[in-house]
PDB file of C-alpha atoms in Angstrom:
ATOM      1  CA  MET N   1       6.712 -27.708 -20.806  1.00 40.00           C
ATOM      2  CA  ALA N   2       9.899 -26.037 -19.725  1.00 41.00           C
ATOM      3  CA  THR N   3       9.902 -24.716 -16.207  1.00 46.00           C
ATOM      4  CA  ASP N   4      13.087 -22.706 -16.581  1.00 50.00           C
ATOM      5  CA  VAL N   5      12.910 -18.960 -16.347  1.00 57.00           C
ATOM      6  CA  ALA N   6      15.148 -16.454 -18.031  1.00 57.00           C
ATOM      7  CA  SER N   7      16.980 -13.868 -16.037  1.00 62.00           C
ATOM      8  CA  THR N   8      17.184 -10.428 -17.567  1.00 65.00           C
ATOM      9  CA  ASN N   9      20.306  -8.834 -19.033  1.00 73.00           C
ATOM     10  CA  LEU N  10      20.500  -6.948 -15.761  1.00 72.00           C
ATOM     11  CA  GLY N  11      20.977 -10.243 -13.944  1.00 76.00           C
ATOM     12  CA  ILE N  12      17.760  -9.893 -12.007  1.00 84.00           C
ATOM     13  CA  ASP N  13      14.693 -12.103 -11.879  1.00 86.00           C
ATOM     14  CA  HIS N  14      12.371 -11.116 -14.723  1.00 87.00           C
ATOM     15  CA  ARG N  15       9.317 -11.970 -12.625  1.00 90.00           C
ATOM     16  CA  LYS N  16      10.273  -9.424  -9.996  1.00 91.00           C
ATOM     17  CA  LEU N  17      11.199  -6.953 -12.705  1.00 91.00           C
ATOM     18  CA  GLY N  18       7.739  -7.430 -14.214  1.00 93.00           C
ATOM     19  CA  MET N  19       6.069  -6.990 -10.838  1.00 95.00           C
ATOM     20  CA  TRP N  20       7.980  -3.783 -10.109  1.00 94.00           C
ATOM     21  CA  THR N  21       7.162  -2.421 -13.566  1.00 93.00           C
ATOM     22  CA  PHE N  22       3.503  -3.144 -12.846  1.00 95.00           C
ATOM     23  CA  LEU N  23       3.735  -1.512  -9.415  1.00 95.00           C
ATOM     24  CA  GLY N  24       5.462   1.530 -10.940  1.00 93.00           C
ATOM     25  CA  SER N  25       2.499   1.936 -13.296  1.00 93.00           C
ATOM     26  CA  GLU N  26       0.125   1.491 -10.371  1.00 95.00           C
ATOM     27  CA  PHE N  27       1.668   4.495  -8.630  1.00 93.00           C
ATOM     28  CA  LEU N  28       0.638   6.566 -11.626  1.00 91.00           C
ATOM     29  CA  PHE N  29      -2.813   4.915 -11.624  1.00 94.00           C
ATOM     30  CA  PHE N  30      -3.473   5.976  -8.035  1.00 95.00           C
ATOM     31  CA  GLY N  31      -1.632   9.269  -8.534  1.00 92.00           C
ATOM     32  CA  GLY N  32      -4.270  10.199 -11.105  1.00 91.00           C
ATOM     33  CA  PHE N  33      -7.153   9.411  -8.755  1.00 94.00           C
ATOM     34  CA  VAL N  34      -5.601  11.214  -5.784  1.00 92.00           C
ATOM     35  CA  SER N  35      -4.940  14.242  -8.000  1.00 90.00           C
ATOM     36  CA  ALA N  36      -8.576  14.211  -9.125  1.00 90.00           C
ATOM     37  CA  PHE N  37      -9.706  14.006  -5.493  1.00 92.00           C
ATOM     38  CA  LEU N  38      -7.594  17.022  -4.533  1.00 88.00           C
ATOM     39  CA  LEU N  39      -8.854  18.917  -7.540  1.00 85.00           C
ATOM     40  CA  TYR N  40     -12.490  18.277  -6.611  1.00 88.00           C
ATOM     41  CA  LEU N  41     -12.035  18.633  -2.850  1.00 89.00           C
ATOM     42  CA  ASP N  42     -14.221  21.722  -2.621  1.00 86.00           C
ATOM     43  CA  THR N  43     -16.836  20.746  -5.190  1.00 88.00           C
ATOM     44  CA  THR N  44     -19.367  19.234  -2.824  1.00 89.00           C
ATOM     45  CA  ALA N  45     -22.433  20.667  -4.608  1.00 88.00           C
ATOM     46  CA  GLY N  46     -24.113  21.347  -1.284  1.00 89.00           C
ATOM     47  CA  GLY N  47     -23.633  17.736  -0.168  1.00 89.00           C
ATOM     48  CA  PRO N  48     -21.388  16.393   2.585  1.00 92.00           C
ATOM     49  CA  GLY N  49     -17.675  17.183   2.423  1.00 92.00           C
ATOM     50  CA  VAL N  50     -14.612  16.024   4.328  1.00 92.00           C
ATOM     51  CA  GLU N  51     -16.316  16.728   7.676  1.00 93.00           C
ATOM     52  CA  ILE N  52     -18.166  13.438   7.152  1.00 94.00           C
ATOM     53  CA  PHE N  53     -14.968  11.422   7.673  1.00 95.00           C
ATOM     54  CA  ASP N  54     -14.662   9.442  10.887  1.00 96.00           C
ATOM     55  CA  ILE N  55     -10.927   9.785  11.514  1.00 95.00           C
ATOM     56  CA  PRO N  56     -10.750   7.589  14.667  1.00 96.00           C
ATOM     57  CA  PHE N  57     -12.490   4.726  12.825  1.00 97.00           C
ATOM     58  CA  THR N  58     -10.337   5.071   9.698  1.00 97.00           C
ATOM     59  CA  SER N  59      -7.222   5.297  11.885  1.00 97.00           C
ATOM     60  CA  ILE N  60      -7.951   1.870  13.331  1.00 97.00           C
ATOM     61  CA  SER N  61      -8.446   0.247   9.927  1.00 96.00           C
ATOM     62  CA  SER N  62      -5.302   2.015   8.664  1.00 97.00           C
ATOM     63  CA  PHE N  63      -3.384   0.576  11.574  1.00 96.00           C
ATOM     64  CA  VAL N  64      -4.721  -2.921  10.845  1.00 97.00           C
ATOM     65  CA  LEU N  65      -3.625  -2.667   7.199  1.00 97.00           C
ATOM     66  CA  LEU N  66      -0.199  -1.375   8.226  1.00 96.00           C
ATOM     67  CA  MET N  67       0.302  -4.299  10.573  1.00 97.00           C
ATOM     68  CA  SER N  68      -0.753  -6.725   7.812  1.00 98.00           C
ATOM     69  CA  SER N  69       2.477  -5.734   6.056  1.00 97.00           C
ATOM     70  CA  LEU N  70       4.370  -7.084   9.067  1.00 98.00           C
ATOM     71  CA  THR N  71       2.607 -10.460   8.937  1.00 98.00           C
ATOM     72  CA  MET N  72       3.130 -10.562   5.154  1.00 98.00           C
ATOM     73  CA  VAL N  73       6.860 -10.031   5.430  1.00 97.00           C
ATOM     74  CA  LEU N  74       7.004 -12.624   8.214  1.00 98.00           C
ATOM     75  CA  ALA N  75       5.226 -15.083   5.879  1.00 98.00           C
ATOM     76  CA  HIS N  76       7.879 -14.466   3.253  1.00 97.00           C
ATOM     77  CA  HIS N  77      10.632 -14.847   5.810  1.00 97.00           C
ATOM     78  CA  ALA N  78       9.163 -18.177   6.979  1.00 97.00           C
ATOM     79  CA  HIS N  79       8.999 -19.341   3.356  1.00 97.00           C
ATOM     80  CA  THR N  80      12.667 -18.481   2.775  1.00 95.00           C
ATOM     81  CA  LYS N  81      13.458 -20.697   5.773  1.00 95.00           C
ATOM     82  CA  GLY N  82      11.296 -23.491   4.353  1.00 95.00           C
ATOM     83  CA  ASP N  83       8.885 -23.304   7.292  1.00 96.00           C
ATOM     84  CA  MET N  84       5.673 -23.748   5.294  1.00 97.00           C
ATOM     85  CA  ARG N  85       3.411 -24.249   8.296  1.00 97.00           C
ATOM     86  CA  ARG N  86       4.416 -20.905   9.794  1.00 97.00           C
ATOM     87  CA  MET N  87       4.298 -19.295   6.372  1.00 97.00           C
ATOM     88  CA  ARG N  88       0.658 -20.374   5.970  1.00 98.00           C
ATOM     89  CA  LEU N  89      -0.159 -19.085   9.431  1.00 98.00           C
ATOM     90  CA  TRP N  90       1.181 -15.623   8.598  1.00 98.00           C
ATOM     91  CA  ILE N  91      -0.586 -15.690   5.226  1.00 98.00           C
ATOM     92  CA  LEU N  92      -3.890 -16.355   7.002  1.00 98.00           C
ATOM     93  CA  ALA N  93      -3.182 -13.549   9.463  1.00 98.00           C
ATOM     94  CA  THR N  94      -2.445 -11.167   6.584  1.00 98.00           C
ATOM     95  CA  ALA N  95      -5.598 -12.117   4.684  1.00 98.00           C
ATOM     96  CA  GLY N  96      -7.610 -11.792   7.909  1.00 98.00           C
ATOM     97  CA  GLN N  97      -6.330  -8.279   8.511  1.00 98.00           C
ATOM     98  CA  GLY N  98      -7.072  -7.415   4.895  1.00 98.00           C
ATOM     99  CA  ALA N  99     -10.630  -8.675   5.401  1.00 98.00           C
ATOM    100  CA  VAL N 100     -10.987  -6.546   8.548  1.00 98.00           C
ATOM    101  CA  PHE N 101      -9.824  -3.487   6.622  1.00 98.00           C
ATOM    102  CA  LEU N 102     -12.228  -4.257   3.770  1.00 98.00           C
ATOM    103  CA  GLY N 103     -15.101  -4.813   6.223  1.00 98.00           C
ATOM    104  CA  GLY N 104     -14.313  -1.434   7.755  1.00 97.00           C
ATOM    105  CA  GLN N 105     -14.429   0.185   4.349  1.00 97.00           C
ATOM    106  CA  VAL N 106     -17.796  -1.387   3.522  1.00 97.00           C
ATOM    107  CA  PHE N 107     -19.131  -0.167   6.877  1.00 97.00           C
ATOM    108  CA  GLU N 108     -17.725   3.314   6.264  1.00 97.00           C
ATOM    109  CA  PHE N 109     -19.261   3.490   2.777  1.00 97.00           C
ATOM    110  CA  ASN N 110     -22.637   2.410   4.189  1.00 97.00           C
ATOM    111  CA  VAL N 111     -22.522   5.169   6.804  1.00 97.00           C
ATOM    112  CA  PHE N 112     -21.564   7.750   4.171  1.00 97.00           C
ATOM    113  CA  PHE N 113     -24.405   6.599   1.879  1.00 95.00           C
ATOM    114  CA  ARG N 114     -26.904   6.939   4.724  1.00 96.00           C
ATOM    115  CA  GLU N 115     -25.599  10.443   5.430  1.00 95.00           C
ATOM    116  CA  GLY N 116     -26.146  11.489   1.819  1.00 94.00           C
ATOM    117  CA  LEU N 117     -22.709  11.010   0.284  1.00 95.00           C
ATOM    118  CA  GLU N 118     -23.624   8.904  -2.736  1.00 95.00           C
ATOM    119  CA  LEU N 119     -21.452   8.165  -5.729  1.00 94.00           C
ATOM    120  CA  SER N 120     -23.075  10.849  -7.874  1.00 93.00           C
ATOM    121  CA  THR N 121     -23.773  13.422  -5.144  1.00 94.00           C
ATOM    122  CA  SER N 122     -20.878  15.636  -6.205  1.00 94.00           C
ATOM    123  CA  PRO N 123     -17.467  15.544  -7.914  1.00 93.00           C
ATOM    124  CA  PHE N 124     -16.005  15.329  -4.402  1.00 94.00           C
ATOM    125  CA  ALA N 125     -18.073  12.208  -3.636  1.00 96.00           C
ATOM    126  CA  THR N 126     -17.259  10.566  -6.964  1.00 96.00           C
ATOM    127  CA  SER N 127     -13.524  11.186  -6.697  1.00 96.00           C
ATOM    128  CA  PHE N 128     -13.532   9.998  -3.064  1.00 97.00           C
ATOM    129  CA  TYR N 129     -15.340   6.735  -3.864  1.00 97.00           C
ATOM    130  CA  VAL N 130     -13.176   6.120  -6.943  1.00 97.00           C
ATOM    131  CA  VAL N 131      -9.857   6.467  -5.129  1.00 97.00           C
ATOM    132  CA  THR N 132     -10.871   4.566  -1.991  1.00 98.00           C
ATOM    133  CA  GLY N 133     -13.009   2.072  -3.924  1.00 97.00           C
ATOM    134  CA  PHE N 134     -10.199   1.161  -6.304  1.00 98.00           C
ATOM    135  CA  HIS N 135      -7.910   0.763  -3.330  1.00 98.00           C
ATOM    136  CA  GLY N 136     -10.478  -1.541  -1.714  1.00 98.00           C
ATOM    137  CA  LEU N 137     -10.634  -3.529  -4.946  1.00 98.00           C
ATOM    138  CA  HIS N 138      -6.848  -3.925  -4.790  1.00 98.00           C
ATOM    139  CA  VAL N 139      -7.139  -5.193  -1.211  1.00 98.00           C
ATOM    140  CA  PHE N 140      -9.800  -7.663  -2.348  1.00 98.00           C
ATOM    141  CA  VAL N 141      -7.545  -8.942  -5.168  1.00 98.00           C
ATOM    142  CA  GLY N 142      -4.730  -9.204  -2.622  1.00 98.00           C
ATOM    143  CA  ILE N 143      -6.897 -11.355  -0.356  1.00 98.00           C
ATOM    144  CA  LEU N 144      -7.699 -13.636  -3.317  1.00 98.00           C
ATOM    145  CA  LEU N 145      -3.984 -13.921  -4.109  1.00 98.00           C
ATOM    146  CA  LEU N 146      -3.202 -14.741  -0.482  1.00 98.00           C
ATOM    147  CA  GLY N 147      -5.975 -17.356  -0.462  1.00 98.00           C
ATOM    148  CA  SER N 148      -4.550 -18.931  -3.628  1.00 98.00           C
ATOM    149  CA  LEU N 149      -1.085 -18.937  -2.095  1.00 97.00           C
ATOM    150  CA  TYR N 150      -2.442 -20.631   1.018  1.00 98.00           C
ATOM    151  CA  VAL N 151      -4.287 -23.346  -0.926  1.00 97.00           C
ATOM    152  CA  LEU N 152      -1.434 -23.976  -3.381  1.00 97.00           C
ATOM    153  CA  SER N 153       1.026 -24.276  -0.531  1.00 96.00           C
ATOM    154  CA  LEU N 154      -1.309 -26.593   1.369  1.00 96.00           C
ATOM    155  CA  THR N 155      -1.656 -28.881  -1.659  1.00 96.00           C
ATOM    156  CA  GLY N 156       2.102 -28.894  -2.235  1.00 94.00           C
ATOM    157  CA  LYS N 157       1.932 -26.961  -5.513  1.00 95.00           C
ATOM    158  CA  ILE N 158       4.119 -24.260  -4.020  1.00 95.00           C
ATOM    159  CA  LYS N 159       7.260 -25.734  -2.599  1.00 94.00           C
ATOM    160  CA  PRO N 160       9.619 -24.508   0.119  1.00 94.00           C
ATOM    161  CA  ASN N 161      12.235 -23.496  -2.493  1.00 92.00           C
ATOM    162  CA  GLN N 162       9.743 -21.315  -4.399  1.00 93.00           C
ATOM    163  CA  ASP N 163       9.711 -18.399  -2.001  1.00 94.00           C
ATOM    164  CA  VAL N 164       9.825 -15.893  -4.832  1.00 93.00           C
ATOM    165  CA  LYS N 165       6.101 -16.580  -5.326  1.00 94.00           C
ATOM    166  CA  THR N 166       5.365 -15.466  -1.787  1.00 96.00           C
ATOM    167  CA  GLU N 167       7.680 -12.516  -2.304  1.00 95.00           C
ATOM    168  CA  MET N 168       5.768 -11.422  -5.440  1.00 96.00           C
ATOM    169  CA  ILE N 169       2.403 -11.495  -3.674  1.00 97.00           C
ATOM    170  CA  GLY N 170       4.072  -9.774  -0.739  1.00 97.00           C
ATOM    171  CA  LEU N 171       5.269  -6.965  -3.010  1.00 97.00           C
ATOM    172  CA  TYR N 172       1.711  -6.474  -4.232  1.00 98.00           C
ATOM    173  CA  TRP N 173       0.383  -6.493  -0.667  1.00 98.00           C
ATOM    174  CA  HIS N 174       2.959  -3.996   0.578  1.00 98.00           C
ATOM    175  CA  PHE N 175       2.125  -1.788  -2.387  1.00 97.00           C
ATOM    176  CA  VAL N 176      -1.549  -1.823  -1.348  1.00 97.00           C
ATOM    177  CA  ASP N 177      -0.422  -0.836   2.153  1.00 97.00           C
ATOM    178  CA  ILE N 178       1.918   1.902   0.939  1.00 96.00           C
ATOM    179  CA  ILE N 179      -0.820   3.435  -1.215  1.00 97.00           C
ATOM    180  CA  TRP N 180      -3.089   3.530   1.825  1.00 98.00           C
ATOM    181  CA  VAL N 181      -0.355   5.356   3.765  1.00 97.00           C
ATOM    182  CA  VAL N 182      -0.654   8.088   1.118  1.00 96.00           C
ATOM    183  CA  ILE N 183      -4.473   7.990   0.893  1.00 97.00           C
ATOM    184  CA  PHE N 184      -4.905   8.133   4.672  1.00 97.00           C
ATOM    185  CA  THR N 185      -2.773  11.266   4.875  1.00 96.00           C
ATOM    186  CA  VAL N 186      -3.735  13.076   1.679  1.00 94.00           C
ATOM    187  CA  VAL N 187      -7.416  12.120   1.392  1.00 95.00           C
ATOM    188  CA  TYR N 188      -8.434  11.857   5.057  1.00 96.00           C
ATOM    189  CA  LEU N 189      -6.117  13.626   7.498  1.00 95.00           C
ATOM    190  CA  ILE N 190      -4.882  16.734   5.680  1.00 94.00           C
ATOM    191  CA  PRO N 191      -8.292  17.865   4.322  1.00 92.00           C
ATOM    192  CA  GLU N 192      -9.935  17.139   7.681  1.00 88.00           C
ATOM    193  CA  ILE N 193      -7.322  19.174   9.570  1.00 86.00           C
ATOM    194  CA  ALA N 194      -7.565  21.970   6.994  1.00 83.00           C
ATOM    195  CA  VAL N 195     -11.342  22.096   7.595  1.00 77.00           C
ATOM    196  CA  LEU N 196     -10.909  22.090  11.390  1.00 67.00           C
ATOM    197  CA  ASP N 197      -8.463  24.998  11.102  1.00 67.00           C
TER     198      ASP N 197
ATOM    199  CA  MET L   1      25.873 -16.987 -22.882  1.00 35.00           C
ATOM    200  CA  SER L   2      22.978 -18.968 -21.588  1.00 38.00           C
ATOM    201  CA  SER L   3      20.506 -16.854 -19.726  1.00 41.00           C
ATOM    202  CA  THR L   4      18.161 -19.533 -18.495  1.00 43.00           C
ATOM    203  CA  GLN L   5      18.136 -21.041 -15.066  1.00 43.00           C
ATOM    204  CA  SER L   6      15.710 -22.658 -12.717  1.00 44.00           C
ATOM    205  CA  PRO L   7      13.248 -20.445 -10.890  1.00 44.00           C
ATOM    206  CA  GLU L   8      15.065 -21.144  -7.663  1.00 43.00           C
ATOM    207  CA  GLN L   9      18.414 -20.121  -9.175  1.00 43.00           C
ATOM    208  CA  ALA L  10      16.944 -17.056 -10.808  1.00 42.00           C
ATOM    209  CA  THR L  11      16.660 -15.117  -7.613  1.00 44.00           C
ATOM    210  CA  ASP L  12      18.774 -12.046  -7.277  1.00 46.00           C
ATOM    211  CA  HIS L  13      17.760 -11.569  -3.697  1.00 47.00           C
ATOM    212  CA  GLY L  14      20.323 -13.156  -1.454  1.00 55.00           C
ATOM    213  CA  HIS L  15      18.230 -13.700   1.653  1.00 63.00           C
ATOM    214  CA  ASP L  16      21.314 -13.637   3.848  1.00 63.00           C
ATOM    215  CA  ASN L  17      21.263  -9.844   3.928  1.00 73.00           C
ATOM    216  CA  HIS L  18      17.519  -9.618   4.551  1.00 82.00           C
ATOM    217  CA  PRO L  19      16.351  -8.441   7.976  1.00 90.00           C
ATOM    218  CA  THR L  20      15.508 -10.817  10.794  1.00 94.00           C
ATOM    219  CA  PRO L  21      11.941 -11.198  12.166  1.00 95.00           C
ATOM    220  CA  ARG L  22      12.997  -9.125  15.183  1.00 96.00           C
ATOM    221  CA  GLN L  23      14.073  -6.297  12.881  1.00 96.00           C
ATOM    222  CA  TYR L  24      10.752  -6.522  11.018  1.00 97.00           C
ATOM    223  CA  VAL L  25       8.876  -6.255  14.318  1.00 97.00           C
ATOM    224  CA  ASN L  26      10.993  -3.238  15.299  1.00 97.00           C
ATOM    225  CA  ILE L  27      10.158  -1.545  11.984  1.00 97.00           C
ATOM    226  CA  ALA L  28       6.463  -2.281  12.567  1.00 97.00           C
ATOM    227  CA  LEU L  29       6.714  -0.693  16.020  1.00 97.00           C
ATOM    228  CA  VAL L  30       8.266   2.422  14.502  1.00 97.00           C
ATOM    229  CA  LEU L  31       5.454   2.519  11.923  1.00 97.00           C
ATOM    230  CA  ALA L  32       2.869   2.150  14.692  1.00 97.00           C
ATOM    231  CA  VAL L  33       4.370   5.074  16.629  1.00 97.00           C
ATOM    232  CA  LEU L  34       4.476   7.229  13.480  1.00 97.00           C
ATOM    233  CA  THR L  35       0.813   6.376  12.783  1.00 97.00           C
ATOM    234  CA  ALA L  36      -0.122   7.320  16.350  1.00 96.00           C
ATOM    235  CA  LEU L  37       1.669  10.647  15.855  1.00 96.00           C
ATOM    236  CA  GLU L  38      -0.237  11.183  12.599  1.00 96.00           C
ATOM    237  CA  VAL L  39      -3.585  10.517  14.253  1.00 96.00           C
ATOM    238  CA  SER L  40      -2.682  12.787  17.183  1.00 96.00           C
ATOM    239  CA  THR L  41      -2.727  15.764  14.781  1.00 94.00           C
ATOM    240  CA  TYR L  42      -6.496  15.258  14.581  1.00 93.00           C
ATOM    241  CA  PHE L  43      -6.992  15.284  18.347  1.00 93.00           C
ATOM    242  CA  PHE L  44      -4.456  17.929  19.383  1.00 93.00           C
ATOM    243  CA  GLU L  45      -3.719  21.392  18.089  1.00 90.00           C
ATOM    244  CA  PHE L  46      -0.473  21.427  16.101  1.00 91.00           C
ATOM    245  CA  GLY L  47      -1.063  24.775  14.416  1.00 89.00           C
ATOM    246  CA  ALA L  48       0.794  25.581  11.244  1.00 90.00           C
ATOM    247  CA  ILE L  49       3.137  22.613  11.492  1.00 94.00           C
ATOM    248  CA  ALA L  50       0.322  20.025  11.335  1.00 94.00           C
ATOM    249  CA  ILE L  51       0.220  19.610   7.558  1.00 93.00           C
ATOM    250  CA  PRO L  52       4.012  19.698   6.965  1.00 95.00           C
ATOM    251  CA  LEU L  53       4.368  17.203   9.829  1.00 96.00           C
ATOM    252  CA  LEU L  54       1.785  14.882   8.242  1.00 96.00           C
ATOM    253  CA  VAL L  55       3.578  15.030   4.896  1.00 96.00           C
ATOM    254  CA  VAL L  56       6.927  14.220   6.519  1.00 97.00           C
ATOM    255  CA  LEU L  57       5.394  11.321   8.500  1.00 97.00           C
ATOM    256  CA  MET L  58       3.759   9.982   5.342  1.00 97.00           C
ATOM    257  CA  VAL L  59       7.058  10.069   3.440  1.00 96.00           C
ATOM    258  CA  VAL L  60       8.943   8.403   6.308  1.00 97.00           C
ATOM    259  CA  LYS L  61       6.326   5.614   6.589  1.00 97.00           C
ATOM    260  CA  PHE L  62       6.382   5.171   2.829  1.00 96.00           C
ATOM    261  CA  LEU L  63      10.175   4.821   2.795  1.00 96.00           C
ATOM    262  CA  TYR L  64      10.173   2.411   5.728  1.00 97.00           C
ATOM    263  CA  VAL L  65       7.643   0.077   4.098  1.00 97.00           C
ATOM    264  CA  ALA L  66       9.311   0.277   0.670  1.00 96.00           C
ATOM    265  CA  GLY L  67      12.845  -0.041   2.015  1.00 95.00           C
ATOM    266  CA  TRP L  68      12.382  -2.750   4.640  1.00 95.00           C
ATOM    267  CA  PHE L  69       9.195  -4.683   3.894  1.00 96.00           C
ATOM    268  CA  MET L  70       9.536  -4.474   0.104  1.00 95.00           C
ATOM    269  CA  HIS L  71      13.287  -5.046   0.447  1.00 94.00           C
ATOM    270  CA  LEU L  72      14.289  -2.129  -1.766  1.00 94.00           C
ATOM    271  CA  LYS L  73      17.117  -1.434   0.680  1.00 93.00           C
ATOM    272  CA  PHE L  74      18.559  -4.862  -0.045  1.00 92.00           C
ATOM    273  CA  ASP L  75      17.507  -5.604  -3.656  1.00 90.00           C
ATOM    274  CA  SER L  76      18.748  -4.409  -7.006  1.00 90.00           C
ATOM    275  CA  PRO L  77      18.513  -0.601  -7.451  1.00 92.00           C
ATOM    276  CA  VAL L  78      16.648  -1.252 -10.695  1.00 92.00           C
ATOM    277  CA  TYR L  79      13.470  -1.930  -8.700  1.00 93.00           C
ATOM    278  CA  THR L  80      13.905   1.317  -6.775  1.00 94.00           C
ATOM    279  CA  ARG L  81      14.255   3.239 -10.034  1.00 93.00           C
ATOM    280  CA  LEU L  82      11.085   1.657 -11.374  1.00 92.00           C
ATOM    281  CA  MET L  83       9.185   2.689  -8.268  1.00 92.00           C
ATOM    282  CA  TYR L  84      10.506   6.247  -8.378  1.00 93.00           C
ATOM    283  CA  THR L  85       9.676   6.508 -12.083  1.00 93.00           C
ATOM    284  CA  GLY L  86       6.023   5.716 -11.363  1.00 91.00           C
ATOM    285  CA  LEU L  87       6.062   8.064  -8.386  1.00 91.00           C
ATOM    286  CA  ALA L  88       7.650  10.849 -10.431  1.00 94.00           C
ATOM    287  CA  PHE L  89       4.935  10.531 -13.084  1.00 92.00           C
ATOM    288  CA  ALA L  90       2.283  10.641 -10.353  1.00 89.00           C
ATOM    289  CA  LEU L  91       3.826  13.761  -8.789  1.00 89.00           C
ATOM    290  CA  VAL L  92       4.089  15.471 -12.192  1.00 92.00           C
ATOM    291  CA  LEU L  93       0.424  14.683 -12.765  1.00 87.00           C
ATOM    292  CA  TYR L  94      -0.460  16.153  -9.381  1.00 83.00           C
ATOM    293  CA  ALA L  95       1.686  19.243 -10.069  1.00 87.00           C
ATOM    294  CA  LEU L  96      -0.195  19.790 -13.319  1.00 84.00           C
ATOM    295  CA  MET L  97      -3.526  19.437 -11.513  1.00 77.00           C
ATOM    296  CA  ALA L  98      -2.390  21.822  -8.777  1.00 78.00           C
ATOM    297  CA  THR L  99      -1.277  24.344 -11.388  1.00 83.00           C
ATOM    298  CA  ILE L 100      -4.674  24.187 -13.079  1.00 78.00           C
ATOM    299  CA  THR L 101      -6.352  24.716  -9.722  1.00 73.00           C
ATOM    300  CA  LEU L 102      -4.095  27.660  -8.860  1.00 75.00           C
ATOM    301  CA  LEU L 103      -4.857  29.267 -12.198  1.00 77.00           C
ATOM    302  CA  ASP L 104      -8.511  28.954 -11.231  1.00 65.00           C
ATOM    303  CA  HIS L 105      -9.384  26.903 -14.267  1.00 59.00           C
ATOM    304  CA  ALA L 106     -10.496  23.969 -12.194  1.00 57.00           C
ATOM    305  CA  PRO L 107     -13.854  22.465 -13.111  1.00 57.00           C
ATOM    306  CA  THR L 108     -16.496  23.471 -10.613  1.00 56.00           C
ATOM    307  CA  ILE L 109     -20.094  22.616 -10.033  1.00 51.00           C
TER     308      ILE L 109
END
């Protein structure tokens, strides 16, 4: 089987082009959910609203996810230099931070459930769980991708000159981070501050 | 003209112009400070500027991650256009939703 890849007419790597096309569509995917959340912000049906959010707790998990982008880009940098041992170390650190974020989200959802914010409590609850839940699912997929990258690199299936593979997974991971930057502000901080005012 | 090449040759991202680890760490520090500023709006009274400030901080963080960590600053502008296309669609969708809400036709319960 041929291992050659075709560059596009634009002279750019078609794999990266494909990834960016996918990520472009993902912006719209999350844009729809965030729009729905904003639309249903006040429809709490007598149940809990934004006052239920624990901003200090979410701030810490947001910070952890933001810093995972640093370790991800350092993994890619190590791969470009052919330093596979360091690359794997940063990949593990990134996946670990992703797991911490995901654990925080599971904890947060549990607390919200106990306080009466269930999936079908209100349109507000549904739209909140959909947007944050789908983001969590993306983080989970990212952790699986990072795990695959780690194992494939360990077994020699990903070689030092194939750094574009790390770059592709990195693009996905940074996208997950960048979407959380938006969610943290638009879903958590702004509505919470608006309520406090 | 042949358009096939090995995966290693098919990279359009000359790594020579990519940032150094030190620069990445500096960007992360900037992001950390911006996040701290964001969170401070919850603990301290910022008045009317709180929400505009949060939006500006969000956009700046977004651009830093996209530009530096996702290498859009250094890669082909085609990728940037793809990202902005998706973003533009998302913003149009939000604008439509906001318009519906303003017209008071939003679904309620």
